[in-house]
CSV table of C-alpha atoms in Angstrom, one decimal:
chain,number,residue,atom,x,y,z
A,1,UNK,CA,-16.2,-44.7,-49.8
A,2,UNK,CA,-16.0,-44.3,-53.6
A,3,UNK,CA,-16.2,-46.7,-56.5
A,4,UNK,CA,-12.6,-47.7,-56.1
A,5,UNK,CA,-13.2,-48.9,-52.6
A,6,UNK,CA,-16.0,-51.1,-53.9
A,7,UNK,CA,-13.7,-52.5,-56.6
A,8,UNK,CA,-11.1,-53.3,-53.9
A,9,UNK,CA,-13.8,-55.0,-51.9
A,10,UNK,CA,-14.9,-57.1,-54.8
A,11,UNK,CA,-11.2,-58.0,-55.6
A,12,UNK,CA,-10.8,-59.2,-52.0
A,13,UNK,CA,-14.1,-60.8,-51.3
A,14,UNK,CA,-14.5,-63.0,-54.5
A,15,UNK,CA,-11.3,-65.0,-54.3
A,16,UNK,CA,-11.6,-65.5,-50.6
A,17,UNK,CA,-15.3,-66.6,-50.9
A,18,UNK,CA,-14.1,-69.4,-53.1
A,19,UNK,CA,-12.4,-71.0,-50.1
A,20,UNK,CA,-15.7,-71.1,-48.2
A,21,UNK,CA,-16.8,-74.1,-50.3
A,22,UNK,CA,-13.5,-75.9,-49.6
A,23,UNK,CA,-13.0,-75.3,-45.9
A,24,UNK,CA,-15.0,-77.2,-43.3
A,25,UNK,CA,-15.8,-76.9,-39.6
A,26,UNK,CA,-14.0,-74.3,-37.5
A,27,UNK,CA,-11.7,-73.0,-40.4
A,28,UNK,CA,-14.8,-72.3,-42.5
A,29,UNK,CA,-16.4,-70.3,-39.7
A,30,UNK,CA,-13.3,-68.3,-39.1
A,31,UNK,CA,-13.0,-67.6,-42.8
A,32,UNK,CA,-16.6,-66.4,-42.9
A,33,UNK,CA,-15.9,-64.0,-40.1
A,34,UNK,CA,-12.9,-62.7,-42.0
A,35,UNK,CA,-15.2,-62.0,-44.9
A,36,UNK,CA,-17.8,-60.4,-42.6
A,37,UNK,CA,-15.1,-58.2,-41.3
A,38,UNK,CA,-14.2,-57.0,-44.8
A,39,UNK,CA,-17.9,-56.4,-45.6
A,40,UNK,CA,-18.3,-54.6,-42.3
A,41,UNK,CA,-15.5,-52.2,-43.3
A,42,UNK,CA,-17.3,-51.4,-46.6
A,43,UNK,CA,-20.6,-50.7,-44.8
A,44,UNK,CA,-18.9,-48.6,-42.1
A,45,UNK,CA,-17.1,-46.6,-44.8
A,46,UNK,CA,-20.3,-45.9,-46.6
A,47,UNK,CA,-22.0,-44.8,-43.4
A,48,UNK,CA,-19.0,-42.6,-42.4
A,49,UNK,CA,-19.1,-40.9,-45.8
A,50,UNK,CA,-22.9,-40.4,-45.4
A,51,UNK,CA,-22.4,-38.8,-42.0
A,52,UNK,CA,-19.6,-36.6,-43.3
A,53,UNK,CA,-21.5,-35.2,-46.2
A,54,UNK,CA,-24.9,-35.0,-44.4
A,55,UNK,CA,-23.8,-33.1,-41.3
A,56,UNK,CA,-20.9,-31.3,-43.0
A,57,UNK,CA,-18.4,-32.3,-40.3
A,58,UNK,CA,-14.7,-31.6,-40.0
A,59,UNK,CA,-12.7,-34.7,-41.1
A,60,UNK,CA,-10.7,-34.7,-37.9
A,61,UNK,CA,-13.7,-34.4,-35.7
A,62,UNK,CA,-15.3,-37.3,-37.6
A,63,UNK,CA,-12.4,-39.7,-37.3
A,64,UNK,CA,-11.9,-39.0,-33.6
A,65,UNK,CA,-15.5,-38.8,-32.4
A,66,UNK,CA,-17.8,-40.6,-34.8
A,67,UNK,CA,-15.8,-43.1,-36.8
A,68,UNK,CA,-14.7,-45.3,-33.8
A,69,UNK,CA,-18.3,-45.5,-32.7
A,70,UNK,CA,-19.7,-46.5,-36.2
A,71,UNK,CA,-16.9,-48.9,-37.0
A,72,UNK,CA,-16.9,-50.7,-33.6
A,73,UNK,CA,-20.7,-51.1,-33.6
A,74,UNK,CA,-20.9,-52.4,-37.2
A,75,UNK,CA,-17.9,-54.7,-36.6
A,76,UNK,CA,-19.5,-56.2,-33.5
A,77,UNK,CA,-22.9,-57.1,-34.9
A,78,UNK,CA,-21.9,-60.5,-36.5
A,79,UNK,CA,-20.0,-61.8,-33.4
A,80,UNK,CA,-22.9,-60.7,-31.1
A,81,UNK,CA,-25.5,-62.5,-33.3
A,82,UNK,CA,-23.3,-65.6,-33.6
A,83,UNK,CA,-22.7,-65.7,-29.9
A,84,UNK,CA,-26.4,-65.3,-29.0
A,85,UNK,CA,-27.6,-67.9,-31.6
A,86,UNK,CA,-24.9,-70.6,-31.5
A,87,UNK,CA,-23.3,-70.1,-28.0
A,88,UNK,CA,-19.8,-71.4,-29.1
A,89,UNK,CA,-16.9,-72.2,-26.8
A,90,UNK,CA,-14.9,-69.3,-25.3
A,91,UNK,CA,-11.7,-70.0,-27.2
A,92,UNK,CA,-13.5,-70.4,-30.5
A,93,UNK,CA,-15.4,-67.2,-30.0
A,94,UNK,CA,-12.2,-65.3,-29.4
A,95,UNK,CA,-10.6,-66.7,-32.6
A,96,UNK,CA,-13.7,-65.6,-34.6
A,97,UNK,CA,-13.7,-62.1,-33.2
A,98,UNK,CA,-10.0,-61.6,-34.1
A,99,UNK,CA,-10.7,-62.8,-37.6
A,100,UNK,CA,-13.5,-60.3,-37.8
A,101,UNK,CA,-11.2,-57.4,-36.7
A,102,UNK,CA,-8.4,-58.5,-39.1
A,103,UNK,CA,-10.8,-58.7,-42.0
A,104,UNK,CA,-12.0,-55.2,-41.2
A,105,UNK,CA,-8.4,-53.9,-41.0
A,106,UNK,CA,-7.5,-55.5,-44.4
A,107,UNK,CA,-10.0,-53.5,-46.5
A,108,UNK,CA,-9.3,-50.4,-44.5
A,109,UNK,CA,-5.6,-50.6,-45.2
A,110,UNK,CA,-6.3,-51.2,-48.9
A,111,UNK,CA,-8.4,-48.1,-49.1
A,112,UNK,CA,-5.9,-45.9,-47.1
A,113,UNK,CA,-3.0,-47.1,-49.3
A,114,UNK,CA,-5.0,-46.1,-52.4
A,115,UNK,CA,-5.8,-42.6,-50.9
A,116,UNK,CA,-2.1,-42.0,-50.0
A,117,UNK,CA,-1.3,-42.8,-53.7
A,118,UNK,CA,2.1,-42.0,-55.0
A,119,UNK,CA,3.5,-41.0,-51.5
A,120,UNK,CA,3.2,-44.5,-50.4
A,121,UNK,CA,6.3,-46.4,-49.1
A,122,UNK,CA,7.0,-49.9,-48.0
A,123,UNK,CA,7.9,-48.8,-44.5
A,124,UNK,CA,4.6,-46.9,-44.3
A,125,UNK,CA,2.7,-50.0,-45.5
A,126,UNK,CA,4.4,-52.2,-42.9
A,127,UNK,CA,3.8,-49.8,-40.0
A,128,UNK,CA,0.2,-49.2,-41.0
A,129,UNK,CA,-0.4,-52.9,-41.4
A,130,UNK,CA,0.8,-53.7,-38.0
A,131,UNK,CA,-0.9,-50.8,-36.3
A,132,UNK,CA,-4.3,-51.0,-37.9
A,133,UNK,CA,-4.4,-54.7,-37.9
A,134,UNK,CA,-3.6,-55.1,-34.3
A,135,UNK,CA,-5.9,-52.2,-33.2
A,136,UNK,CA,-8.9,-53.6,-35.0
A,137,UNK,CA,-8.1,-57.1,-33.9
A,138,UNK,CA,-7.8,-56.0,-30.2
A,139,UNK,CA,-11.0,-54.0,-30.4
A,140,UNK,CA,-12.9,-57.1,-31.7
A,141,UNK,CA,-11.2,-59.2,-29.2
A,142,UNK,CA,-12.5,-57.1,-26.3
A,143,UNK,CA,-16.1,-57.7,-27.5
A,144,UNK,CA,-15.4,-61.4,-28.1
A,145,UNK,CA,-13.9,-61.8,-24.7
A,146,UNK,CA,-16.9,-60.2,-23.0
A,147,UNK,CA,-19.3,-62.3,-25.0
A,148,UNK,CA,-17.4,-65.5,-24.1
A,149,UNK,CA,-17.9,-64.8,-20.4
A,150,UNK,CA,-21.4,-63.4,-20.8
A,151,UNK,CA,-22.6,-66.6,-22.4
A,152,UNK,CA,-22.4,-68.2,-18.9
A,153,UNK,CA,-25.0,-65.9,-17.5
A,154,UNK,CA,-27.7,-64.4,-19.7
A,155,UNK,CA,-28.3,-61.5,-17.4
A,156,UNK,CA,-24.9,-60.0,-18.0
A,157,UNK,CA,-24.9,-60.2,-21.8
A,158,UNK,CA,-26.3,-56.7,-22.4
A,159,UNK,CA,-24.2,-54.8,-19.8
A,160,UNK,CA,-21.2,-56.9,-20.6
A,161,UNK,CA,-21.3,-56.2,-24.3
A,162,UNK,CA,-22.0,-52.5,-23.9
A,163,UNK,CA,-19.1,-52.2,-21.5
A,164,UNK,CA,-16.7,-54.0,-23.8
A,165,UNK,CA,-17.9,-52.1,-26.8
A,166,UNK,CA,-17.5,-48.8,-25.1
A,167,UNK,CA,-14.0,-49.7,-24.0
A,168,UNK,CA,-13.2,-50.7,-27.6
A,169,UNK,CA,-14.6,-47.4,-28.9
A,170,UNK,CA,-12.4,-45.3,-26.5
A,171,UNK,CA,-9.3,-47.4,-27.4
A,172,UNK,CA,-10.0,-46.8,-31.2
A,173,UNK,CA,-10.5,-43.1,-30.6
A,174,UNK,CA,-7.2,-42.8,-28.7
A,175,UNK,CA,-5.4,-44.6,-31.6
A,176,UNK,CA,-7.0,-42.3,-34.1
A,177,UNK,CA,-5.9,-39.1,-32.2
A,178,UNK,CA,-2.3,-40.2,-31.8
A,179,UNK,CA,-2.0,-41.6,-35.4
A,180,UNK,CA,-3.1,-38.2,-36.8
A,181,UNK,CA,-0.7,-36.3,-34.6
A,182,UNK,CA,3.0,-35.7,-35.2
A,183,UNK,CA,3.7,-38.6,-32.8
A,184,UNK,CA,2.1,-41.2,-35.0
A,185,UNK,CA,4.7,-43.8,-34.1
A,186,UNK,CA,3.4,-43.9,-30.5
A,187,UNK,CA,-0.1,-44.6,-32.0
A,188,UNK,CA,1.3,-47.5,-33.9
A,189,UNK,CA,3.1,-48.8,-30.8
A,190,UNK,CA,0.0,-48.6,-28.6
A,191,UNK,CA,-1.8,-51.7,-30.0
A,192,UNK,CA,1.5,-53.5,-30.1
A,193,UNK,CA,2.1,-52.7,-26.4
A,194,UNK,CA,-1.3,-54.1,-25.5
A,195,UNK,CA,-1.1,-57.1,-27.8
A,196,UNK,CA,2.2,-58.6,-26.7
A,197,UNK,CA,1.4,-58.9,-22.9
A,198,UNK,CA,-2.0,-60.2,-23.8
A,199,UNK,CA,-0.5,-63.0,-25.9
A,200,UNK,CA,2.1,-63.9,-23.2
A,201,UNK,CA,-0.6,-64.0,-20.5
A,202,UNK,CA,-2.9,-66.1,-22.7
A,203,UNK,CA,-0.1,-68.6,-23.6
A,204,UNK,CA,0.8,-68.9,-19.9
A,205,UNK,CA,-2.9,-69.6,-19.0
A,206,UNK,CA,-3.2,-72.2,-21.7
A,207,UNK,CA,0.0,-73.9,-20.5
A,208,UNK,CA,-1.3,-74.0,-16.9
A,209,UNK,CA,-4.7,-75.3,-18.1
A,210,UNK,CA,-2.9,-78.1,-20.1
A,211,UNK,CA,-0.8,-79.0,-17.1
A,212,UNK,CA,-3.8,-79.2,-14.8
A,213,UNK,CA,-5.6,-81.4,-17.3
B,1,UNK,CA,-1.4,-28.2,-29.0
B,2,UNK,CA,-3.8,-27.0,-26.3
B,3,UNK,CA,-3.4,-28.2,-22.7
B,4,UNK,CA,-6.0,-27.5,-20.0
B,5,UNK,CA,-3.9,-27.9,-16.9
B,6,UNK,CA,-6.9,-28.1,-14.6
B,7,UNK,CA,-8.3,-31.0,-16.6
B,8,UNK,CA,-4.9,-32.8,-16.4
B,9,UNK,CA,-4.8,-32.3,-12.6
B,10,UNK,CA,-8.4,-33.6,-12.2
B,11,UNK,CA,-7.6,-36.6,-14.4
B,12,UNK,CA,-4.5,-37.3,-12.4
B,13,UNK,CA,-6.1,-37.1,-9.0
B,14,UNK,CA,-9.2,-39.1,-10.0
B,15,UNK,CA,-7.0,-41.7,-11.6
B,16,UNK,CA,-5.0,-42.1,-8.4
B,17,UNK,CA,-8.2,-42.3,-6.4
B,18,UNK,CA,-9.5,-45.1,-8.6
B,19,UNK,CA,-6.3,-47.1,-8.5
B,20,UNK,CA,-6.1,-46.6,-4.7
B,21,UNK,CA,-9.7,-47.7,-4.3
B,22,UNK,CA,-9.1,-50.9,-6.3
B,23,UNK,CA,-5.9,-51.7,-4.4
B,24,UNK,CA,-7.6,-51.1,-1.1
B,25,UNK,CA,-10.5,-53.3,-2.0
B,26,UNK,CA,-8.3,-56.1,-3.2
B,27,UNK,CA,-6.4,-56.0,0.1
B,28,UNK,CA,-9.6,-56.3,2.0
B,29,UNK,CA,-10.7,-59.2,-0.3
B,30,UNK,CA,-13.8,-57.2,-1.3
B,31,UNK,CA,-13.0,-57.7,-4.8
B,32,UNK,CA,-14.6,-58.9,-8.0
B,33,UNK,CA,-12.5,-59.0,-11.2
B,34,UNK,CA,-15.1,-57.1,-13.2
B,35,UNK,CA,-14.4,-54.0,-11.0
B,36,UNK,CA,-10.9,-54.1,-12.4
B,37,UNK,CA,-12.3,-54.0,-15.9
B,38,UNK,CA,-14.5,-51.1,-14.9
B,39,UNK,CA,-11.4,-49.3,-13.6
B,40,UNK,CA,-9.6,-50.1,-16.8
B,41,UNK,CA,-12.4,-48.6,-18.8
B,42,UNK,CA,-12.4,-45.5,-16.6
B,43,UNK,CA,-8.6,-45.1,-16.9
B,44,UNK,CA,-8.8,-45.5,-20.6
B,45,UNK,CA,-11.3,-42.6,-20.8
B,46,UNK,CA,-9.0,-40.5,-18.6
B,47,UNK,CA,-6.2,-41.4,-21.0
B,48,UNK,CA,-8.4,-40.2,-23.9
B,49,UNK,CA,-8.7,-36.8,-22.1
B,50,UNK,CA,-5.0,-36.5,-21.7
B,51,UNK,CA,-4.3,-37.6,-25.3
B,52,UNK,CA,-6.9,-35.2,-26.6
B,53,UNK,CA,-5.3,-32.4,-24.5
B,54,UNK,CA,-1.8,-33.1,-25.7
B,55,UNK,CA,-2.3,-34.1,-29.4
B,56,UNK,CA,-5.9,-33.4,-30.3
B,57,UNK,CA,-8.3,-30.4,-30.4
B,58,UNK,CA,-11.8,-31.7,-29.8
B,59,UNK,CA,-13.9,-29.5,-27.6
B,60,UNK,CA,-17.6,-29.3,-26.6
B,61,UNK,CA,-19.7,-32.4,-26.8
B,62,UNK,CA,-17.5,-35.4,-27.0
B,63,UNK,CA,-19.3,-38.7,-27.5
B,64,UNK,CA,-16.2,-40.7,-26.5
B,65,UNK,CA,-16.4,-39.5,-22.9
B,66,UNK,CA,-20.0,-40.6,-22.9
B,67,UNK,CA,-18.9,-44.1,-23.9
B,68,UNK,CA,-16.5,-44.0,-21.0
B,69,UNK,CA,-19.4,-43.4,-18.7
B,70,UNK,CA,-21.6,-46.1,-20.3
B,71,UNK,CA,-18.7,-48.5,-20.3
B,72,UNK,CA,-17.8,-48.1,-16.6
B,73,UNK,CA,-21.4,-48.2,-15.5
B,74,UNK,CA,-22.1,-51.3,-17.5
B,75,UNK,CA,-19.1,-53.0,-16.0
B,76,UNK,CA,-20.4,-52.1,-12.5
B,77,UNK,CA,-23.8,-53.4,-13.4
B,78,UNK,CA,-22.3,-56.6,-14.6
B,79,UNK,CA,-20.3,-57.0,-11.4
B,80,UNK,CA,-23.4,-56.2,-9.4
B,81,UNK,CA,-25.4,-58.9,-11.2
B,82,UNK,CA,-22.7,-61.5,-10.7
B,83,UNK,CA,-22.6,-60.7,-7.0
B,84,UNK,CA,-26.3,-60.8,-6.5
B,85,UNK,CA,-26.3,-64.2,-8.2
B,86,UNK,CA,-23.8,-65.5,-5.7
B,87,UNK,CA,-25.5,-63.9,-2.7
B,88,UNK,CA,-27.3,-66.9,-1.5
B,89,UNK,CA,-24.1,-68.7,-0.6
B,90,UNK,CA,-22.1,-65.9,0.8
B,91,UNK,CA,-22.2,-63.3,3.6
B,92,UNK,CA,-24.4,-60.2,3.4
B,93,UNK,CA,-21.3,-58.0,3.2
B,94,UNK,CA,-21.2,-58.8,-0.5
B,95,UNK,CA,-24.6,-57.1,-1.0
B,96,UNK,CA,-23.4,-54.0,0.7
B,97,UNK,CA,-20.1,-53.9,-1.2
B,98,UNK,CA,-22.0,-54.1,-4.5
B,99,UNK,CA,-23.9,-51.0,-3.5
B,100,UNK,CA,-21.1,-48.9,-2.2
B,101,UNK,CA,-18.3,-49.1,-4.7
B,102,UNK,CA,-20.4,-48.3,-7.9
B,103,UNK,CA,-21.7,-45.1,-6.3
B,104,UNK,CA,-18.3,-43.8,-5.3
B,105,UNK,CA,-17.4,-43.9,-9.0
B,106,UNK,CA,-20.8,-42.5,-9.9
B,107,UNK,CA,-19.8,-39.3,-8.1
B,108,UNK,CA,-16.8,-38.8,-10.3
B,109,UNK,CA,-18.8,-39.5,-13.4
B,110,UNK,CA,-21.6,-37.2,-12.9
B,111,UNK,CA,-19.2,-34.4,-12.3
B,112,UNK,CA,-17.6,-35.2,-15.6
B,113,UNK,CA,-21.0,-35.1,-17.2
B,114,UNK,CA,-21.5,-31.6,-15.9
B,115,UNK,CA,-18.3,-30.8,-17.7
B,116,UNK,CA,-19.6,-32.2,-20.9
B,117,UNK,CA,-23.0,-30.8,-20.9
B,118,UNK,CA,-22.5,-27.3,-19.6
B,119,UNK,CA,-24.4,-25.9,-22.5
B,120,UNK,CA,-27.3,-28.2,-22.4
B,121,UNK,CA,-29.3,-27.7,-19.2
B,122,UNK,CA,-32.2,-30.0,-20.0
B,123,UNK,CA,-29.9,-33.0,-20.7
B,124,UNK,CA,-27.8,-32.1,-17.6
B,125,UNK,CA,-31.0,-32.3,-15.5
B,126,UNK,CA,-32.0,-35.6,-17.0
B,127,UNK,CA,-28.6,-36.9,-16.2
B,128,UNK,CA,-29.1,-36.0,-12.6
B,129,UNK,CA,-31.9,-38.5,-12.2
B,130,UNK,CA,-29.5,-41.5,-11.8
B,131,UNK,CA,-27.8,-39.6,-9.1
B,132,UNK,CA,-31.0,-39.3,-7.2
B,133,UNK,CA,-31.4,-43.1,-7.6
B,134,UNK,CA,-27.8,-43.6,-6.4
B,135,UNK,CA,-28.6,-41.5,-3.3
B,136,UNK,CA,-31.6,-43.8,-2.6
B,137,UNK,CA,-29.3,-46.9,-2.8
B,138,UNK,CA,-26.8,-45.3,-0.5
B,139,UNK,CA,-29.6,-44.5,2.0
B,140,UNK,CA,-30.8,-48.1,1.8
B,141,UNK,CA,-27.2,-49.3,2.3
B,142,UNK,CA,-26.9,-47.1,5.3
B,143,UNK,CA,-30.1,-48.6,6.8
B,144,UNK,CA,-28.6,-52.1,6.3
B,145,UNK,CA,-25.5,-50.9,8.1
B,146,UNK,CA,-27.5,-49.9,11.1
B,147,UNK,CA,-29.3,-53.2,11.1
B,148,UNK,CA,-26.3,-55.6,11.0
B,149,UNK,CA,-23.5,-55.2,13.5
B,150,UNK,CA,-20.8,-56.5,11.2
B,151,UNK,CA,-21.7,-53.9,8.7
B,152,UNK,CA,-21.0,-50.9,11.0
B,153,UNK,CA,-17.7,-50.3,9.3
B,154,UNK,CA,-19.4,-49.3,6.1
B,155,UNK,CA,-21.6,-46.7,7.8
B,156,UNK,CA,-19.1,-43.9,7.5
B,157,UNK,CA,-18.5,-44.3,3.8
B,158,UNK,CA,-22.3,-44.1,3.1
B,159,UNK,CA,-22.7,-41.0,5.2
B,160,UNK,CA,-19.9,-39.3,3.3
B,161,UNK,CA,-21.3,-40.3,0.0
B,162,UNK,CA,-24.8,-39.0,0.8
B,163,UNK,CA,-23.3,-35.7,2.1
B,164,UNK,CA,-21.3,-35.6,-1.1
B,165,UNK,CA,-24.4,-35.9,-3.3
B,166,UNK,CA,-26.1,-33.1,-1.4
B,167,UNK,CA,-23.0,-30.9,-2.0
B,168,UNK,CA,-23.1,-31.9,-5.6
B,169,UNK,CA,-26.7,-30.7,-6.0
B,170,UNK,CA,-25.9,-27.4,-4.4
B,171,UNK,CA,-22.9,-26.8,-6.6
B,172,UNK,CA,-24.5,-28.0,-9.8
B,173,UNK,CA,-27.1,-25.3,-10.3
B,174,UNK,CA,-24.9,-22.2,-10.1
B,175,UNK,CA,-22.3,-23.8,-12.3
B,176,UNK,CA,-24.5,-25.2,-15.0
B,177,UNK,CA,-24.0,-22.2,-17.4
B,178,UNK,CA,-20.7,-21.0,-16.0
B,179,UNK,CA,-17.4,-21.2,-17.8
B,180,UNK,CA,-15.6,-24.5,-18.2
B,181,UNK,CA,-12.6,-23.5,-16.1
B,182,UNK,CA,-14.7,-23.2,-12.9
B,183,UNK,CA,-16.2,-26.6,-13.7
B,184,UNK,CA,-12.8,-28.2,-14.2
B,185,UNK,CA,-11.6,-26.7,-10.9
B,186,UNK,CA,-14.7,-28.2,-9.3
B,187,UNK,CA,-13.7,-31.5,-10.8
B,188,UNK,CA,-10.3,-31.2,-9.1
B,189,UNK,CA,-12.0,-30.6,-5.7
B,190,UNK,CA,-14.4,-33.5,-6.3
B,191,UNK,CA,-11.5,-35.8,-7.1
B,192,UNK,CA,-9.7,-34.7,-3.9
B,193,UNK,CA,-12.7,-35.2,-1.8
B,194,UNK,CA,-13.1,-38.7,-3.2
B,195,UNK,CA,-9.5,-39.4,-2.3
B,196,UNK,CA,-10.1,-38.2,1.3
B,197,UNK,CA,-13.3,-40.4,1.5
B,198,UNK,CA,-11.3,-43.4,0.6
B,199,UNK,CA,-8.6,-42.7,3.2
B,200,UNK,CA,-11.2,-42.1,5.9
B,201,UNK,CA,-12.9,-45.3,5.0
B,202,UNK,CA,-9.7,-47.2,5.1
B,203,UNK,CA,-9.0,-45.9,8.6
B,204,UNK,CA,-12.5,-46.7,9.8
B,205,UNK,CA,-12.2,-50.3,8.5
B,206,UNK,CA,-8.9,-50.9,10.1
B,207,UNK,CA,-10.0,-49.5,13.4
B,208,UNK,CA,-12.8,-52.0,13.6
């Protein structure tokens, strides 16, 4: 994470922060989570770079083995704290966790696009946007989903969150392996394949719930 | 691209065992949804192994596999806590079920840990401690099976699990510093035995 990344972070965070003073209620909280996601990406990037230089690791080893762990843990901290302190509704918690993941993916995409430099193309940007955005969104969603259930029973918060976090880390690592291989298109399709059925099931559940009401 | 064929076979067999176990339990209505999440976490870890074999090249200590273990155990723990919470209103079978299933999966996992930590004997030994604890729970479960008539059907699975732990201890020591291929072959055998245990258990339950 170099100075350019910090500049990108500032460019993103300052205009978005202006909206915090205008938005109210749920929209404000979701926006705050989006900003926290962006900030989390900066912190994770700094920590990744520190581990890379401190332990003199191979870049591939780092992205497959260490980065998913660092990123998922840092990303989950705000939503865990929020859930423990405020105990919001299930649906609301899930929305906040997705916002967190998408915020994270936004800054990450900016930084990667800058690194690719002149070789960048519109197709690459679209594919990368869909793949990374959905992957980070899904990983945060797993933690948010676990938290929303764990709130009902305080004894299962710790094992539930560890379980969901571990699942998210494995998913992230699988994505990183495939994306760096020559079959990167499969890697991009992986979050999409998980996301679409999830949305369909969720919509059906909501319809059923509304009908029952 | 490097492919360890033994690893792929082990993953394949253990994956089938897990799916089979889940389907079997759901048919017998001995099912809690969190077990399904545990199975998903397990299968995701197995997918990681396959993806790494096909596209990646990470060897040695792999933290991601450890997260697979933590994740699955945590899901089981969650399922156990939920069931213990409900125990006052339901049959004692629930208590037994919450003991048996986690430890079936435990066998698979500790074999995988041996794979991961072949070069670290101290850590390997530390990781054996939960296995001893698991044996204790299985013994306790076996005693409960003896006590209650309706739990007789679970006796066999507990006996097999305990025998299996003993076998595991015997095999563990000579293999701890051996080459990875032998360990992976052992993994295949373990996965096969688990599969057989599930089939025997199914027969014993249906014969009741």
